[in-house]
mmCIF file of C-alpha atoms and ligand atoms in Angstrom:
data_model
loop_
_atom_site.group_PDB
_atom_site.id
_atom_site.type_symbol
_atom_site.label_atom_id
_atom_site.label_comp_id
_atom_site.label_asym_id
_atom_site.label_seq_id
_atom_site.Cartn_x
_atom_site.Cartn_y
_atom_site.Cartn_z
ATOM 1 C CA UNK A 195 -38.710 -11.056 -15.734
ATOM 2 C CA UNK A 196 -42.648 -12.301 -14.933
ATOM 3 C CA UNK A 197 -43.007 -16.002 -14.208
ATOM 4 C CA UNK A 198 -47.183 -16.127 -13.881
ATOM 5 C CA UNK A 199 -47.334 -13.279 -12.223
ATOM 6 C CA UNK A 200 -44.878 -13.442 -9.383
ATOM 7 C CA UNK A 201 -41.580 -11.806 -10.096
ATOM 8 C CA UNK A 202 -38.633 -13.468 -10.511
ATOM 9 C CA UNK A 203 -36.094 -13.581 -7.294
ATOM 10 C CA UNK A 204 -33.559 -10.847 -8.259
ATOM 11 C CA UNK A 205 -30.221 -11.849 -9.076
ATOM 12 C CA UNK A 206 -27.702 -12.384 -6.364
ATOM 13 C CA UNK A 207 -24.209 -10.899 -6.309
ATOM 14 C CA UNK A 208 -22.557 -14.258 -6.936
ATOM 15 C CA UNK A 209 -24.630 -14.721 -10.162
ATOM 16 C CA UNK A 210 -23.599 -11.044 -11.133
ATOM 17 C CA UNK A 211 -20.185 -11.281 -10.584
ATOM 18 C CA UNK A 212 -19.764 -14.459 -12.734
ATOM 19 C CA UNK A 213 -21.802 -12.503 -15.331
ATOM 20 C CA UNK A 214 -19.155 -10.311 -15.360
ATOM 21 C CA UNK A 215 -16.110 -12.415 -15.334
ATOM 22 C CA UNK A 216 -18.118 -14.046 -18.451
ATOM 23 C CA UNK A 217 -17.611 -10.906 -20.417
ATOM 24 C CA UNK A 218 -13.862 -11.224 -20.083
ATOM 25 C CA UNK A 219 -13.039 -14.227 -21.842
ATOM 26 C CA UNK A 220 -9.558 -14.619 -21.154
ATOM 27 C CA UNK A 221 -10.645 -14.102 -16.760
ATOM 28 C CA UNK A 222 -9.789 -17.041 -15.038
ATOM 29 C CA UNK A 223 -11.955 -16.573 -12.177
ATOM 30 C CA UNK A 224 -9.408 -15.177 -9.838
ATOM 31 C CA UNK A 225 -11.235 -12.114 -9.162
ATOM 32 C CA UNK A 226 -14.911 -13.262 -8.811
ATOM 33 C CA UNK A 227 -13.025 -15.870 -6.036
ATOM 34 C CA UNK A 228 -11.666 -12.924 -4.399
ATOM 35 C CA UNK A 229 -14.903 -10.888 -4.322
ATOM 36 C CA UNK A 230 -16.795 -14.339 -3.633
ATOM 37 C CA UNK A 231 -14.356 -14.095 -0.164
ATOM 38 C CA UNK A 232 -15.577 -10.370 0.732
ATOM 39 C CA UNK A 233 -18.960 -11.122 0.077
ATOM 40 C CA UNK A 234 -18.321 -14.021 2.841
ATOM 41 C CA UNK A 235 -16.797 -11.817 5.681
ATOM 42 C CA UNK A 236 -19.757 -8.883 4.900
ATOM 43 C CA UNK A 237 -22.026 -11.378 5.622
ATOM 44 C CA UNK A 238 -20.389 -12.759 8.863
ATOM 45 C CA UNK A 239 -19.816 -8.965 9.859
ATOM 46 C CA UNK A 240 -23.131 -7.837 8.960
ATOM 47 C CA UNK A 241 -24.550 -10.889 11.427
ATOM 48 C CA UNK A 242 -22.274 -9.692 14.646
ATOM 49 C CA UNK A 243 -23.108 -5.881 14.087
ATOM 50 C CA UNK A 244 -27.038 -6.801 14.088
ATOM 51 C CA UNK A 245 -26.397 -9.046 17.066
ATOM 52 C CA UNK A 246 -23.521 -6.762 18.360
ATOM 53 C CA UNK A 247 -25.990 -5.186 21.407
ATOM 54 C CA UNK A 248 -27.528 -8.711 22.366
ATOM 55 C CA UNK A 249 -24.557 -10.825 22.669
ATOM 56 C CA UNK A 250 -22.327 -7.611 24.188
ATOM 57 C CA UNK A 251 -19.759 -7.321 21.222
ATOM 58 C CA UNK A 252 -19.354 -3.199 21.919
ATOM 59 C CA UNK A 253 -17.116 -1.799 24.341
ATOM 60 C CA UNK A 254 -13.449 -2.518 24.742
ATOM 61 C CA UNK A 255 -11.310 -5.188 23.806
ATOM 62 C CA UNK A 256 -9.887 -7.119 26.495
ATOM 63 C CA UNK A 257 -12.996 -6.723 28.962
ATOM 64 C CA UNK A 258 -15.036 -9.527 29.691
ATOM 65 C CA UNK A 259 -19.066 -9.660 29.436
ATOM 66 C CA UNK A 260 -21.904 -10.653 31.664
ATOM 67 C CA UNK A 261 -20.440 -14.524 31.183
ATOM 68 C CA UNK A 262 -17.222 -14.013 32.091
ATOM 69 C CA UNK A 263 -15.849 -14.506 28.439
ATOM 70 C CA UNK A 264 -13.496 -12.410 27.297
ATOM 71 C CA UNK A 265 -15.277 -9.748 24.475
ATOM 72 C CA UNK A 266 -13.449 -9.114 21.458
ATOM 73 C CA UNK A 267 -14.822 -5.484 20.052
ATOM 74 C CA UNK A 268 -16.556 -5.722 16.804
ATOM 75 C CA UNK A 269 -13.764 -3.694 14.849
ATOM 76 C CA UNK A 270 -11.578 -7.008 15.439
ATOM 77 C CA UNK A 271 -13.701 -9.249 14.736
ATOM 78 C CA UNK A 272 -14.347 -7.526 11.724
ATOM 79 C CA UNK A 273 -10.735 -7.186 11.116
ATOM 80 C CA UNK A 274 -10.307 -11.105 11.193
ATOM 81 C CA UNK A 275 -13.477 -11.636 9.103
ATOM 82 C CA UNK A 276 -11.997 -10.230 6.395
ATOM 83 C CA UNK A 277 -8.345 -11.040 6.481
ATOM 84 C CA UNK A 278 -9.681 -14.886 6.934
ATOM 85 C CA UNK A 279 -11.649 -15.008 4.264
ATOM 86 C CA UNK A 280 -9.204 -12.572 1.996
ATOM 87 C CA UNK A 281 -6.477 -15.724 3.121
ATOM 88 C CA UNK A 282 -8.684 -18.462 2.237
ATOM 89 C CA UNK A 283 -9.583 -17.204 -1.262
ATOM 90 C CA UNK A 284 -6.057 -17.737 -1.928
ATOM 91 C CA UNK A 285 -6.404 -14.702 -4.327
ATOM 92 C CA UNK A 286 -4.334 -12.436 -2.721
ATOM 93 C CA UNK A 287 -0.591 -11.857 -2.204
ATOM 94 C CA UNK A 288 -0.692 -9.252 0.547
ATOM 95 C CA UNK A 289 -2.976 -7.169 1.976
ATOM 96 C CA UNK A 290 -3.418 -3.719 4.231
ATOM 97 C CA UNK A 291 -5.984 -2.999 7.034
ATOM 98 C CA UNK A 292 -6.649 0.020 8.902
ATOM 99 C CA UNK A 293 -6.445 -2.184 11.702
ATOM 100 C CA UNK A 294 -3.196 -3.227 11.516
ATOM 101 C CA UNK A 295 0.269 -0.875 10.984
ATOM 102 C CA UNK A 296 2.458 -3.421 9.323
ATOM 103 C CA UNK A 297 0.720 -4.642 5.591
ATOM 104 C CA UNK A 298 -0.340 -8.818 6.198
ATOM 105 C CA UNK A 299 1.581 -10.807 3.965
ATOM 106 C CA UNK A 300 0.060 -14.035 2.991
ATOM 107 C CA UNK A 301 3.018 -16.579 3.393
ATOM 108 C CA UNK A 302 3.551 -18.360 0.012
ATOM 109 C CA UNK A 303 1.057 -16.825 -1.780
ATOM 110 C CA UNK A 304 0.566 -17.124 -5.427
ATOM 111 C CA UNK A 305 -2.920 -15.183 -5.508
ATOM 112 C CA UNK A 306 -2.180 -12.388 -7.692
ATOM 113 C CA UNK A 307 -3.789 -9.462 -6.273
ATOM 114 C CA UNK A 308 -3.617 -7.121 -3.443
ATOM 115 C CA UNK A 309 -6.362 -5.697 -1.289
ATOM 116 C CA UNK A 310 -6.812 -2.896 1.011
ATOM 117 C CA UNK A 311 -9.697 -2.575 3.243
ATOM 118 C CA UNK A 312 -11.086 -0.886 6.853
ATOM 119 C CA UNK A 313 -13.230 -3.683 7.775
ATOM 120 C CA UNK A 314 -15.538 -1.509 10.600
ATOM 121 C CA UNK A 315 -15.017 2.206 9.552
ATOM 122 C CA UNK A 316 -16.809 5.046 11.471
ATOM 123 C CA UNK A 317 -15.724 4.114 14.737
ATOM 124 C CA UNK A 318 -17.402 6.769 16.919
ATOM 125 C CA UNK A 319 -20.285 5.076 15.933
ATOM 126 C CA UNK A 320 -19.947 1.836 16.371
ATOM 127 C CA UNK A 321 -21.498 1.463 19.943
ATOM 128 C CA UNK A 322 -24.065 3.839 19.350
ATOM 129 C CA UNK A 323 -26.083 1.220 16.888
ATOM 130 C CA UNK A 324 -25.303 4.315 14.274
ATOM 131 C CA UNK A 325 -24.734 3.000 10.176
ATOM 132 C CA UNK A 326 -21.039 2.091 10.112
ATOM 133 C CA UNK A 327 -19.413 0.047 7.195
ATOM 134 C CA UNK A 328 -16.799 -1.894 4.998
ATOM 135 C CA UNK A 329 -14.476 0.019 2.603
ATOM 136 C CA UNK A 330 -12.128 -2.294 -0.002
ATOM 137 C CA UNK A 331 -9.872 -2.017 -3.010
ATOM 138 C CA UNK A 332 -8.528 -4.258 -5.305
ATOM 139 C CA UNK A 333 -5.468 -3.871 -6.936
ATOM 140 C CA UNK A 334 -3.193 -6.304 -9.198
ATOM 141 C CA UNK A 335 0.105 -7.524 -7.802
ATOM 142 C CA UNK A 336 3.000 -5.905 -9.949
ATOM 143 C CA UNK A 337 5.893 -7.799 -8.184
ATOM 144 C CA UNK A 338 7.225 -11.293 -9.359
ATOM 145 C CA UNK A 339 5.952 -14.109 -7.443
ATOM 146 C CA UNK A 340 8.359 -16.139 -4.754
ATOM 147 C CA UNK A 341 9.176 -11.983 -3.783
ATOM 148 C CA UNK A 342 9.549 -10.665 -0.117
ATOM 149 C CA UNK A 343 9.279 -7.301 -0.919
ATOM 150 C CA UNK A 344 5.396 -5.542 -2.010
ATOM 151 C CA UNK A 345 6.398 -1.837 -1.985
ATOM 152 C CA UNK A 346 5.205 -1.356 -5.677
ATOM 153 C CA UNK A 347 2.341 -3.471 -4.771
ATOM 154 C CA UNK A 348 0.865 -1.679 -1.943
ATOM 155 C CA UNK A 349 1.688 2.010 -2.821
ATOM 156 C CA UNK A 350 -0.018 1.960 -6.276
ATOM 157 C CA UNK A 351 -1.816 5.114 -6.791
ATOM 158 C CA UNK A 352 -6.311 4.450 -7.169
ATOM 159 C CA UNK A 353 -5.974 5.126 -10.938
ATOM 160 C CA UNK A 354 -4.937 1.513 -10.807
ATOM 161 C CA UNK A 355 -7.730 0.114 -9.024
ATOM 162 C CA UNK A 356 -9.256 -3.467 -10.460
ATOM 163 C CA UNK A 357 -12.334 -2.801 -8.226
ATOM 164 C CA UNK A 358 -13.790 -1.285 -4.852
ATOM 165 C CA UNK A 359 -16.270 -0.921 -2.790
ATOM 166 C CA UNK A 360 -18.251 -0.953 0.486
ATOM 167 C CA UNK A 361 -20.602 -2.689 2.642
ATOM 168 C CA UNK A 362 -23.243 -0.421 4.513
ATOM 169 C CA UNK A 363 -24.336 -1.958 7.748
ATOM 170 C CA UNK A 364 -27.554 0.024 8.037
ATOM 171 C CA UNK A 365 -31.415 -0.336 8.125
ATOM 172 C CA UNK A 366 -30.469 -2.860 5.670
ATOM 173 C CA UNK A 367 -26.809 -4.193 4.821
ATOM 174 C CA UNK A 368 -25.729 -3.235 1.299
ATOM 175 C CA UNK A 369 -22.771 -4.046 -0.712
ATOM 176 C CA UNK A 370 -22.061 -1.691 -3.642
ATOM 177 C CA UNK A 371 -19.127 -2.395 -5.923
ATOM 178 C CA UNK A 372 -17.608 -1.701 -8.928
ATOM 179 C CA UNK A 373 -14.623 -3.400 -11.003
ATOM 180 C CA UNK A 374 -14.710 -0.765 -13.093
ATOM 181 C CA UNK A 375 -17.545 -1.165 -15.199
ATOM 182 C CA UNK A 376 -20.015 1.373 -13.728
ATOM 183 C CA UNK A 377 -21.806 0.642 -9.789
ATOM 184 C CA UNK A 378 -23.957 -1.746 -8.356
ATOM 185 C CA UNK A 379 -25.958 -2.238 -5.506
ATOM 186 C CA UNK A 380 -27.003 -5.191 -3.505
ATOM 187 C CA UNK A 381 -29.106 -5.571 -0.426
ATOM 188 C CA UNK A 382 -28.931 -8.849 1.623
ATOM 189 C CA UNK A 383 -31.530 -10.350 1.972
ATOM 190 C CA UNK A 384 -31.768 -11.674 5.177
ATOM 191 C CA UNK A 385 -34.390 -14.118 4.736
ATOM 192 C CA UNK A 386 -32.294 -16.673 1.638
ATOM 193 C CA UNK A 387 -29.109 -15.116 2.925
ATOM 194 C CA UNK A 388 -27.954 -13.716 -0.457
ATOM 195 C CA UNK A 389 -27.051 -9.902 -1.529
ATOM 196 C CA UNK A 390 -29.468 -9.087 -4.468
ATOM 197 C CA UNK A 391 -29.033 -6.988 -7.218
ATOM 198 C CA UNK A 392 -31.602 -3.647 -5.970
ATOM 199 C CA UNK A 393 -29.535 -0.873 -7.135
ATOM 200 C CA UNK A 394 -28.561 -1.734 -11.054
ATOM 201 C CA UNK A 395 -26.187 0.828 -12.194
ATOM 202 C CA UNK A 396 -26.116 3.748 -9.897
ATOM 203 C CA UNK A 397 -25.075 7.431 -11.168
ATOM 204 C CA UNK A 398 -24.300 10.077 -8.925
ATOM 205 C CA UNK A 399 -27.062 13.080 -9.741
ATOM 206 C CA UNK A 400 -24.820 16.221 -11.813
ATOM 207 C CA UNK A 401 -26.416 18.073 -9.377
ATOM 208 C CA UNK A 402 -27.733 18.076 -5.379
ATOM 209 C CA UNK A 403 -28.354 20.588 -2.563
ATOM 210 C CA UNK A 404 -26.912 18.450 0.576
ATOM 211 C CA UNK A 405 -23.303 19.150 1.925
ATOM 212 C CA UNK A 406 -21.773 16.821 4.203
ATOM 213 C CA UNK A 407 -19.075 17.560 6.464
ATOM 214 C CA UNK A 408 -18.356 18.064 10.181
ATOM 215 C CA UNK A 409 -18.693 21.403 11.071
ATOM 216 C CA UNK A 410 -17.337 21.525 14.372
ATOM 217 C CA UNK A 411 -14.111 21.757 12.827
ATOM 218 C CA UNK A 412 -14.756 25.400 10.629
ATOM 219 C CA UNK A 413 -12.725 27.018 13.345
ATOM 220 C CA UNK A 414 -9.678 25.396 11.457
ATOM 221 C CA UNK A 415 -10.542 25.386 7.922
ATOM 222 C CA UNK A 416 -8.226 26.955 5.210
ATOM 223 C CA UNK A 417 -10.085 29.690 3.527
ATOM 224 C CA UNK A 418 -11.671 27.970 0.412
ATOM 225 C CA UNK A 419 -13.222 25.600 2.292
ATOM 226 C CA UNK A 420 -14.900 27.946 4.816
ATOM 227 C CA UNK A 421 -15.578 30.101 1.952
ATOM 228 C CA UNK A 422 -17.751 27.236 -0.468
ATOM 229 C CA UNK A 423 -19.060 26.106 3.068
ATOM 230 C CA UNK A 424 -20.753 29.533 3.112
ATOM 231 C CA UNK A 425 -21.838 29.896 -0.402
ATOM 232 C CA UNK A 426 -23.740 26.545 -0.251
ATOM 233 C CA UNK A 427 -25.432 27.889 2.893
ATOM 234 C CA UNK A 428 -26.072 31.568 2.153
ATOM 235 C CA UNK A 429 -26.476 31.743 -2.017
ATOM 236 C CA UNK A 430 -27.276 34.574 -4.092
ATOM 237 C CA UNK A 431 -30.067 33.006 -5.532
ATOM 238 C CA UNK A 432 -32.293 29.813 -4.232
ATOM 239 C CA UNK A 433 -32.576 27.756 -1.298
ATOM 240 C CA UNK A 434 -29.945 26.869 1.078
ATOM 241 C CA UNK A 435 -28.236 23.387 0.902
ATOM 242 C CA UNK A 436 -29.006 21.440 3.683
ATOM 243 C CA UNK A 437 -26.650 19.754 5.814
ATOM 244 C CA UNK A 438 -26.249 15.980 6.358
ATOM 245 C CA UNK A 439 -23.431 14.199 8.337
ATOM 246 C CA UNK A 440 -23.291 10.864 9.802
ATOM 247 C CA UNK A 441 -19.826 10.861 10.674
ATOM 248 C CA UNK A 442 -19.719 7.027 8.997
ATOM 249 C CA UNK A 443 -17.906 7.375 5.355
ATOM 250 C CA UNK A 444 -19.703 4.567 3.869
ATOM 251 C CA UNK A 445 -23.079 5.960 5.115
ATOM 252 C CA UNK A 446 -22.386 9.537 3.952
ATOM 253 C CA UNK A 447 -20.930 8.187 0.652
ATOM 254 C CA UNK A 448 -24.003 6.165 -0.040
ATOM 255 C CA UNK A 449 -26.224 8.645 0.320
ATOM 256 C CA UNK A 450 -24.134 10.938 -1.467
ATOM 257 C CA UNK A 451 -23.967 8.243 -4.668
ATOM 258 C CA UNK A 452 -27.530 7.827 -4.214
ATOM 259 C CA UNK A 453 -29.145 11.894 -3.654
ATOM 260 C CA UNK A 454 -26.199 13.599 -5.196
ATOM 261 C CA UNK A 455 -24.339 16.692 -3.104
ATOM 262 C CA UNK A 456 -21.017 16.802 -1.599
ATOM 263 C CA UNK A 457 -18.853 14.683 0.955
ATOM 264 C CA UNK A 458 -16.123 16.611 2.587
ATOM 265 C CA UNK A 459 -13.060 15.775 4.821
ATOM 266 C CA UNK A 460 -11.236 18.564 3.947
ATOM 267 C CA UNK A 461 -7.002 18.815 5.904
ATOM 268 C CA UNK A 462 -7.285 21.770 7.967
ATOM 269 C CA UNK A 463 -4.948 24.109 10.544
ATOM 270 C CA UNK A 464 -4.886 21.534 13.147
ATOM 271 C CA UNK A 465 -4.989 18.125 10.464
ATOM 272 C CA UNK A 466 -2.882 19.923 7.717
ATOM 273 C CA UNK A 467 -3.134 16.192 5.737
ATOM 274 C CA UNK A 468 -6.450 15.517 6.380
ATOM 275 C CA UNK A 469 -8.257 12.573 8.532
ATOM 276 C CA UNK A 470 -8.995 10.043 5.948
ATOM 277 C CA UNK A 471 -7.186 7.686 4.691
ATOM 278 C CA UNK A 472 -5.724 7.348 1.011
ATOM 279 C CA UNK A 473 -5.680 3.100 0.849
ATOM 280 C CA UNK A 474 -8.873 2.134 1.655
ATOM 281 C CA UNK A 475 -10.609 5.650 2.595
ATOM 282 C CA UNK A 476 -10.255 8.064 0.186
ATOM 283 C CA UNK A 477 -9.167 5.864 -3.172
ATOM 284 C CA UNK A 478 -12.258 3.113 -3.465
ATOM 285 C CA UNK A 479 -14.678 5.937 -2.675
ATOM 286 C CA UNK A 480 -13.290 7.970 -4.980
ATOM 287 C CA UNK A 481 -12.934 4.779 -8.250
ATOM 288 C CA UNK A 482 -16.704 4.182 -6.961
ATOM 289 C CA UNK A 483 -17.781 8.203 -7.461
ATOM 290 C CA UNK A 484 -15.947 8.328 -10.852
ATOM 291 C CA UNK A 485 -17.320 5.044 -12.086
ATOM 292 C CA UNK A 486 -21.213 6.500 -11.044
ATOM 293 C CA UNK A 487 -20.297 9.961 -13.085
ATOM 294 C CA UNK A 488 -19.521 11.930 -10.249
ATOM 295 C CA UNK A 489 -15.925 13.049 -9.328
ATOM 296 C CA UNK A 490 -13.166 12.979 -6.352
ATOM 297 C CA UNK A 491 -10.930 15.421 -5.394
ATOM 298 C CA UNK A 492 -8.609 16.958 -2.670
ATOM 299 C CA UNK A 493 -9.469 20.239 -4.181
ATOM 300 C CA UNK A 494 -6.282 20.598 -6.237
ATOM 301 C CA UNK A 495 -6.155 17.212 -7.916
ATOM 302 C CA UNK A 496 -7.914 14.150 -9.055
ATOM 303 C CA UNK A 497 -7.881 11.861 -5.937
ATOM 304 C CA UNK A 498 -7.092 8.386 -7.407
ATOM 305 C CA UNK A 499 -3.795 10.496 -9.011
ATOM 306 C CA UNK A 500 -2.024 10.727 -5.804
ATOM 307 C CA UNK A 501 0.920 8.906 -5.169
ATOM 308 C CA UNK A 502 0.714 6.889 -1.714
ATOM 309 C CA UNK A 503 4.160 7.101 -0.160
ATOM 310 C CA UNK A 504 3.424 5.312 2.948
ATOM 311 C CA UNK A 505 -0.039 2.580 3.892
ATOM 312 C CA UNK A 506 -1.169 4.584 6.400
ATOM 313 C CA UNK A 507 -1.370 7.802 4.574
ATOM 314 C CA UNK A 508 -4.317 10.280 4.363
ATOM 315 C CA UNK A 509 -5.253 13.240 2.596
ATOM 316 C CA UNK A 510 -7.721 15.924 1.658
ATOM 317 C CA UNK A 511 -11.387 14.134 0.421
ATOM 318 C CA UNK A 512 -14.036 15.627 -1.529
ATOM 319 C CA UNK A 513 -16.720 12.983 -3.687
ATOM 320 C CA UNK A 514 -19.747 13.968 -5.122
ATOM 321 C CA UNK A 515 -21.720 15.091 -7.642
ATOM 322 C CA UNK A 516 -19.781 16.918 -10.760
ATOM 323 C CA UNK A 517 -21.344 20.123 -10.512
ATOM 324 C CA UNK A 518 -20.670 20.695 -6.589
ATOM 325 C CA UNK A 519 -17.078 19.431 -7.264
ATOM 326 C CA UNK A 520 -16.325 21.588 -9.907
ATOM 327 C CA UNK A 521 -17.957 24.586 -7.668
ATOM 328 C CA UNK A 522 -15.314 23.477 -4.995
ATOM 329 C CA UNK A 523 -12.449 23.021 -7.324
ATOM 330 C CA UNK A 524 -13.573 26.885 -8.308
ATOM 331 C CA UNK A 525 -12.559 28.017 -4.935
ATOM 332 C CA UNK A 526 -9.289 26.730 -4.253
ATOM 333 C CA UNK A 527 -8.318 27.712 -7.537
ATOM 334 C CA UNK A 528 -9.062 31.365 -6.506
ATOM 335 C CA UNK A 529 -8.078 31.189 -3.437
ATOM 336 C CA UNK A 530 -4.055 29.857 -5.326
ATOM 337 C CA UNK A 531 -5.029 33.009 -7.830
ATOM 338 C CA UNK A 532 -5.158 35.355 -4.709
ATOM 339 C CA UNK A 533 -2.024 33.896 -3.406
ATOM 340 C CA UNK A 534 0.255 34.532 -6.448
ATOM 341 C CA UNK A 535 -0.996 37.958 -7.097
ATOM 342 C CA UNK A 536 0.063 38.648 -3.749
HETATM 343 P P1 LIG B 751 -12.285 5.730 11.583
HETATM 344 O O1 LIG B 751 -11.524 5.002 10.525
HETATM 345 O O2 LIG B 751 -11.551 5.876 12.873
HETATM 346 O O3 LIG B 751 -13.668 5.205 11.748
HETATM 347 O O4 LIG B 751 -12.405 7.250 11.042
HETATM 348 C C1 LIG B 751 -12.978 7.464 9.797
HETATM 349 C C2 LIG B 751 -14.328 8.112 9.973
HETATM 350 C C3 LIG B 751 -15.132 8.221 8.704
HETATM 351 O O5 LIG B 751 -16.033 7.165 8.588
HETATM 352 C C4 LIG B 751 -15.852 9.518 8.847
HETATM 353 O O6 LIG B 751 -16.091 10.128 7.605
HETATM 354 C C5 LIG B 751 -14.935 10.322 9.696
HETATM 355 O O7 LIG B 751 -14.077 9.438 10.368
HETATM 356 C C6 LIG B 751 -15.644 11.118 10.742
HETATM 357 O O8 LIG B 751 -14.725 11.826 11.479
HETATM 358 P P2 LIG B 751 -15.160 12.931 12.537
HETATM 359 O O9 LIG B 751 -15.702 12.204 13.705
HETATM 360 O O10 LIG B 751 -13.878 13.660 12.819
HETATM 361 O O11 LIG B 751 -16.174 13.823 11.874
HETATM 362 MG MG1 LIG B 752 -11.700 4.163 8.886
#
């Protein structure tokens, strides 16, 4: 849209989101409160990551900085961000953070949805002023209201998913999300304050020629990993892949969503369920890949199929483009075809 020549100021998440809820007539704008309240605590947390090295937020918490204060490490204040602002939306029944081993129950709560989220992931990272990031899902509550017991809420598998998404605190902070309608991206905009629509509708390329895993760890691989790792890197025909790893999901992820090829944290000898984490890892990754085209898988089975048994639980991850998936998916199939003919 051209008003005399200058372009119009993009629209801002808030405006987008009540676009949305405006195509579901009977919505009673629960769930644009909700994502209004994570859309709050990115903001705050984007603000102390960017000031994280001036006002001495890294390190450990419990020690105290150059004015005696004591420092609370940016993963908790990140962890408070969100489960403030989660509480004040009054949206949500219960919740579950990486950051804390018992799920938060929101006493007297009415809000009708659940969220999981790991408000600072990539934490070898954090201190080194390296792209680190948000990761949330959003599910509905099944249990009766007035109940003291969320089981069914919290271990409902990602193929129940209302929305996800991530906030990338990198050259610029982005918040991509989806409630199941496809994937959008916003970049804040520092100078008004407001995340604006920049990446309308994102799809995951069929196709790409970047693998992303760490490598360090081939010496414990099962064999269809180590085997696809070497056909991306030695192929019959064409140019190597090339390797990219960040060692920050949301980072690798976004660049994944955004130049196609394949994210890996495959379980291995010494991690035989993986490192990441099913909740608020491996399922709103996976909801976001599928709702951009591409796919998510442990290498057997459809991610967002799996059925959490415990909060805390991880598993095998693979997201990316279709193509590269299926490729995978090729190998460990073989590899179970090799097995039974033994
Ligand atoms: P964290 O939750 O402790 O930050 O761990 C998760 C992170 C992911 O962001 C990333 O994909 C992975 O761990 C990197 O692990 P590694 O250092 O083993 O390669
Ligand atoms: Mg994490």
């Amino acid at each position: 849209m051209e008003t005399q020549g200058r372009q119009a100021y993009p629209m801002t998440l808030t405006q987008f989101i009540l676009e949305e809820q405006h195509h579901h007539p009977t919505a009673q704008g629960d769930l644009s409160i909700l994502l209004h309240a994570i859309e709050i605590a990115s903001k705050y947390v984007s603000a102390q990551v960017r000031a994280a090295g001036i006002f001495d937020l890294y390190g450990v918490e419990g020690t105290t900085n150059v004015q005696g204060e004591v420092v609370k490490k940016l993963d908790v204040i990140a962890n408070e961000a969100f489960i403030t602002a989660l509480k004040r939306s009054k949206k949500v029944c219960v919740m579950v953070s990486e950051e804390n081993e018992h799920p938060i129950v929101v006493e007297a709560s009415l809000g009708k949805y659940v969220a999981v989220f790991d408000p600072l992931d990539g934490s070898s990272n954090i201190d080194a002023n390296v792209s680190i990031g948000t990761i949330f899902g959003i599910y509905h509550r099944k249990s009766a209201k007035g109940t003291t017991d969320y089981t069914e809420d919290l271990l409902q598998p990602g193929n129940k998913l209302v929305a996800a998404g991530y906030t990338l605190y990198g050259t610029a902070t982005m918040l991509v999300l989806s409630s199941g309608n496809g994937v959008n991206g916003f970049t804040l905009d520092t100078t008004a304050g407001e995340f604006v629509l920049t990446h309308p509708n994102i799809r995951v390329p069929p196709k790409g020629n970047i693998y992303s895993v760490n490598e360090g760890n081939s010496a414990f691989w099962y064999e269809p990993v180590t085997r696809y790792v070497d056909s991306v890197k030695n192929p019959p025909k064409g140019n190597p892949y090339s390797l990219r790893y960040v060692g920050s999901m949301v980072a690798d992820v976004h660049r994944t969503l955004v130049y196609g090829g394949i994210f890996m944290y495959p379980a291995d000898k010494r991690s035989k369920q993986g490192k990441l984490r099913l909740l608020y890892e491996a399922n709103p990754m996976a909801f976001l890949m599928e709702q951009a085209g591409g796919k998510g898988t442990t290498g057997t089975g459809r991610i967002l199929d799996l059925e959490p048994k415990g909060i805390h639980d991880r598993c095998p991850v693979f997201l990316g483009s279709t193509d590269l998936i299926n490729e995978l998916e090729g190998f460990f199939a073989a590899a179970s075809e090799d097995k039974a003919a033994l």
